[in-house]
Amino acid sequence: MPARLAGKTALVTGATSNIGRAIAVAFAAEGAHVVVSGRDAERGAAVLDEIRSAGGRADFAPADLDGSARAGRELAAAAGGLLGGRIDILVNNAGIYPAASTLDTDEETFDRVYAVNVKAPFFLTAAVVPGMIAAGGGAIVNLGSWIARLGVPTGGLYSSSKGAVETLTRAWAAEFGPRGIRVNAISPGVVHTPAPAGQVLPGAFMMNGTPAGTVGPPGAVAHAAVYLACDEAAFVHGTVLDVDGGRVGVAVIAG
């Protein structure tokens, strides 16, 4: 079976750990030339080693996506240079998650969360889209969250920021779809890299009462990202794909 992303180029933000790393590795395994972006060069080098040792193509572009339009333009330019002047796929994955309650959230934290989780993907997308249009099209995959649609007692700030990302996904699908750019999102449940035996992963209890009954692996989200980025999803626009073990849509009632 031919690689589903052969000949494509991709920029993945927040790609030095967990979901972002899994997406970058999966894209490269499917034939894409990937730019791994993040703040930590050492962790970025580890991702490059993993991809290259498997025969894939990848480069690292350091970036602190602070929400400024300048940071978005600089990353788009750096990634474009590494990818031969063309970005076919953009994955807006980078984000931060403070778990504080509303009453414990100060204004500085509020502004930081919206800068990283909403402004950064907004301005990075704005910087990448013109090149996609000039090249005849592209695909954008945003990362939302299950708590954007299922309220929990803490994390209201984070969940509202991810709700904004999911709304932007639909708005961008309408804005850019007619110009050849498909925009979709993934809404993960609680996802972690595997933990040593006996170690309880943060947030694992949130998956109690779901069909999956446990946290998900980053690779599950990566598989969904590959699908949304490749030609198999050519007729998919503006959707939010739940990869959450059934958290939002299903309740398992114990007898």
Coordinates of C-alpha atoms in Angstrom, one line a residue:
M1 CA 0.0 0.0 0.0
P2 CA 1.5 3.4 -1.0
A3 CA 2.3 5.9 1.7
R4 CA -0.7 8.1 2.2
L5 CA 1.3 11.3 2.6
A6 CA 4.0 10.6 0.0
G7 CA 5.3 13.8 -1.5
K8 CA 3.6 16.0 1.1
T9 CA 5.1 18.5 3.5
A10 CA 3.8 19.2 7.0
L11 CA 4.4 21.5 9.9
V12 CA 3.4 20.2 13.4
T13 CA 3.4 22.5 16.3
G14 CA 4.0 21.3 19.9
A15 CA 5.6 18.2 18.3
T16 CA 8.3 17.4 20.9
S17 CA 6.0 15.3 23.2
N18 CA 2.9 13.3 23.6
I19 CA 0.2 13.9 20.8
G20 CA 2.3 16.2 18.7
R21 CA 5.3 13.9 18.7
A22 CA 3.1 11.0 17.7
I23 CA 1.5 13.0 14.9
A24 CA 4.9 14.0 13.5
V25 CA 6.2 10.4 13.6
A26 CA 3.1 9.1 12.0
F27 CA 3.2 11.7 9.2
A28 CA 6.8 10.9 8.4
A29 CA 6.0 7.2 8.4
E30 CA 3.4 7.9 5.8
G31 CA 5.9 9.7 3.6
A32 CA 5.6 13.3 4.5
H33 CA 8.6 15.6 5.0
V34 CA 7.8 17.0 8.5
V35 CA 8.9 20.1 10.4
V36 CA 8.8 19.3 14.1
S37 CA 8.2 22.6 16.0
G38 CA 8.6 23.3 19.7
R39 CA 10.4 25.2 22.3
D40 CA 12.9 22.5 23.5
A41 CA 15.7 21.8 21.0
E42 CA 16.9 18.7 22.9
R43 CA 13.4 17.1 22.8
G44 CA 13.1 18.1 19.2
A45 CA 16.4 16.4 18.3
A46 CA 15.0 13.2 19.9
V47 CA 11.9 13.3 17.7
L48 CA 14.2 13.8 14.6
D49 CA 16.3 10.8 15.6
E50 CA 13.2 8.7 15.9
I51 CA 11.9 9.7 12.5
R52 CA 15.2 9.6 10.7
S53 CA 16.2 6.2 12.1
A54 CA 13.0 4.8 10.6
G55 CA 13.9 6.3 7.2
G56 CA 11.7 9.4 7.4
R57 CA 12.4 13.0 6.6
A58 CA 12.2 15.6 9.3
D59 CA 13.7 18.9 10.4
F60 CA 13.3 21.0 13.6
A61 CA 12.1 24.6 13.8
P62 CA 12.3 26.1 17.3
A63 CA 9.4 28.3 18.1
D64 CA 7.8 29.9 21.2
L65 CA 4.2 30.5 19.9
D66 CA 3.3 33.3 22.3
G67 CA 0.2 34.4 20.3
S68 CA 1.9 37.2 18.4
A69 CA 1.4 37.6 14.7
R70 CA 5.2 37.9 14.4
A71 CA 5.8 34.5 16.0
G72 CA 3.4 32.9 13.5
R73 CA 5.0 34.6 10.5
E74 CA 8.5 33.6 11.6
L75 CA 7.6 30.0 12.1
A76 CA 5.7 29.8 8.8
A77 CA 8.8 31.3 7.1
A78 CA 11.2 29.0 8.8
A79 CA 9.2 25.9 8.1
G80 CA 8.6 26.9 4.5
G81 CA 12.3 27.3 4.1
L82 CA 13.0 23.8 5.5
L83 CA 10.3 22.3 3.3
G84 CA 11.3 23.7 0.0
G85 CA 8.9 26.6 0.1
R86 CA 5.7 24.7 0.5
I87 CA 3.6 23.7 3.5
D88 CA 0.9 21.2 2.4
I89 CA -0.3 20.3 5.9
L90 CA -0.5 22.4 9.1
V91 CA -1.3 20.8 12.5
N92 CA -2.1 23.3 15.2
N93 CA -1.3 21.2 18.2
A94 CA 0.7 23.4 20.6
G95 CA -1.2 24.4 23.8
I96 CA -1.1 24.8 27.5
Y97 CA -3.4 23.5 30.2
P98 CA -3.7 25.2 33.6
A99 CA -6.1 23.2 35.7
A100 CA -7.0 26.0 38.0
S101 CA -10.6 26.9 38.8
T102 CA -12.2 30.1 37.7
L103 CA -11.8 31.7 41.2
D104 CA -8.1 30.8 41.2
T105 CA -7.3 32.1 37.7
D106 CA -5.6 35.5 37.5
E107 CA -5.6 37.8 34.5
E108 CA -2.1 37.0 33.5
T109 CA -2.9 33.3 33.2
F110 CA -6.1 34.0 31.3
D111 CA -4.2 36.0 28.7
R112 CA -1.4 33.5 28.4
V113 CA -3.8 30.6 27.8
Y114 CA -5.7 32.5 25.1
A115 CA -2.4 33.7 23.5
V116 CA -1.0 30.2 23.2
N117 CA -4.2 28.2 22.6
V118 CA -6.2 30.6 20.3
K119 CA -4.1 33.5 19.1
A120 CA -1.1 31.4 18.1
P121 CA -3.0 29.0 15.8
F122 CA -5.0 31.9 14.5
F123 CA -2.0 33.9 13.3
L124 CA 0.0 30.9 12.3
T125 CA -2.8 29.7 10.1
A126 CA -3.1 33.2 8.7
A127 CA 0.6 33.1 7.8
V128 CA 0.5 29.6 6.2
V129 CA -2.8 29.8 4.2
P130 CA -1.6 32.2 1.5
G131 CA 1.1 29.7 0.5
M132 CA -1.4 26.9 0.5
I133 CA -3.7 28.9 -1.8
A134 CA -0.9 29.6 -4.2
A135 CA 0.0 25.9 -4.3
G136 CA -3.5 24.9 -5.1
G137 CA -4.7 23.7 -1.7
G138 CA -3.7 22.1 1.6
A139 CA -5.1 20.6 4.8
I140 CA -5.2 22.0 8.3
V141 CA -5.8 19.9 11.4
N142 CA -6.6 21.6 14.7
L143 CA -6.5 20.0 18.1
G144 CA -9.5 20.6 20.3
S145 CA -10.5 18.8 23.5
W146 CA -13.4 16.7 24.8
I147 CA -13.9 19.2 27.7
A148 CA -14.8 21.9 25.1
R149 CA -18.2 20.2 25.0
L150 CA -18.5 18.3 28.3
G151 CA -18.2 20.5 31.3
V152 CA -16.0 19.6 34.2
P153 CA -15.6 21.4 37.5
T154 CA -12.0 22.7 36.8
G155 CA -10.3 23.8 33.6
G156 CA -13.0 26.2 32.4
L157 CA -10.4 28.5 31.0
Y158 CA -8.7 25.8 29.0
S159 CA -12.0 24.3 27.8
S160 CA -13.2 27.6 26.6
S161 CA -10.0 28.1 24.6
K162 CA -10.5 24.8 22.9
G163 CA -14.1 25.6 22.2
A164 CA -12.8 28.6 20.4
V165 CA -10.4 26.4 18.3
E166 CA -13.3 24.1 17.4
T167 CA -15.4 27.1 16.3
L168 CA -12.5 28.5 14.3
T169 CA -12.3 25.1 12.6
R170 CA -15.8 25.4 11.2
A171 CA -15.3 29.1 10.3
W172 CA -12.0 28.4 8.5
A173 CA -13.6 25.4 6.7
A174 CA -16.2 27.9 5.3
E175 CA -13.6 30.6 4.6
F176 CA -10.8 28.5 3.0
G177 CA -12.6 25.4 1.7
P178 CA -13.7 27.0 -1.5
R179 CA -10.0 27.8 -2.1
G180 CA -8.8 24.2 -1.8
I181 CA -7.9 24.0 1.9
R182 CA -9.7 21.5 4.1
V183 CA -9.9 22.4 7.7
N184 CA -10.9 19.9 10.4
A185 CA -10.2 19.2 14.1
I186 CA -9.6 16.3 16.4
S187 CA -11.1 16.3 19.9
P188 CA -9.0 13.9 22.1
G189 CA -10.0 12.4 25.3
V190 CA -7.4 11.9 28.1
V191 CA -4.3 10.9 26.2
H192 CA -0.8 10.0 27.6
T193 CA 2.2 8.1 26.7
P194 CA 2.4 4.7 28.5
A195 CA 3.4 4.9 32.1
P196 CA 5.5 2.5 34.1
A197 CA 3.6 -0.4 35.7
G198 CA 1.7 0.8 38.8
Q199 CA 1.9 4.5 38.0
V200 CA -1.4 6.3 37.8
L201 CA -1.5 8.8 34.9
P202 CA -2.9 12.3 35.5
G203 CA -6.5 12.5 34.6
A204 CA -7.0 8.8 34.2
F205 CA -10.0 8.8 36.5
M206 CA -11.8 11.1 33.9
M207 CA -12.0 8.0 31.6
N208 CA -14.0 6.0 34.1
G209 CA -17.5 5.2 32.8
T210 CA -16.4 5.3 29.1
P211 CA -16.4 2.4 26.7
A212 CA -12.6 2.5 26.5
G213 CA -12.4 2.6 30.3
T214 CA -8.8 4.0 30.3
V215 CA -6.6 6.7 28.9
G216 CA -5.8 6.6 25.2
P217 CA -2.4 6.4 23.5
P218 CA -1.0 9.3 21.5
G219 CA -0.9 7.1 18.4
A220 CA -4.7 6.9 18.4
V221 CA -4.9 10.6 17.8
A222 CA -2.0 10.4 15.3
H223 CA -3.9 7.9 13.2
A224 CA -6.9 10.3 13.0
A225 CA -4.6 13.2 12.0
V226 CA -3.1 11.1 9.2
Y227 CA -6.7 10.4 7.9
L228 CA -7.8 14.0 8.1
A229 CA -4.6 15.2 6.3
C230 CA -4.6 12.7 3.5
D231 CA -6.7 12.4 0.3
E232 CA -8.9 9.8 1.9
A233 CA -10.6 12.7 3.7
A234 CA -11.0 14.8 0.5
F235 CA -14.8 15.2 1.2
V236 CA -14.4 16.0 4.9
H237 CA -14.6 19.7 5.8
G238 CA -15.3 21.5 9.1
T239 CA -15.7 18.3 11.2
V240 CA -14.5 17.7 14.8
L241 CA -13.5 14.1 15.0
D242 CA -13.8 12.7 18.6
V243 CA -11.0 10.4 19.5
D244 CA -11.9 10.2 23.2
G245 CA -12.7 6.6 24.0
G246 CA -16.4 7.5 24.0
R247 CA -16.1 10.2 26.7
V248 CA -18.4 12.7 25.1
G249 CA -20.9 10.6 23.4
V250 CA -21.4 7.4 25.5
A251 CA -22.0 6.6 29.2
V252 CA -21.3 3.0 30.4
I253 CA -23.7 2.3 33.2
A254 CA -22.3 -0.2 35.7
G255 CA -24.8 -2.7 37.0

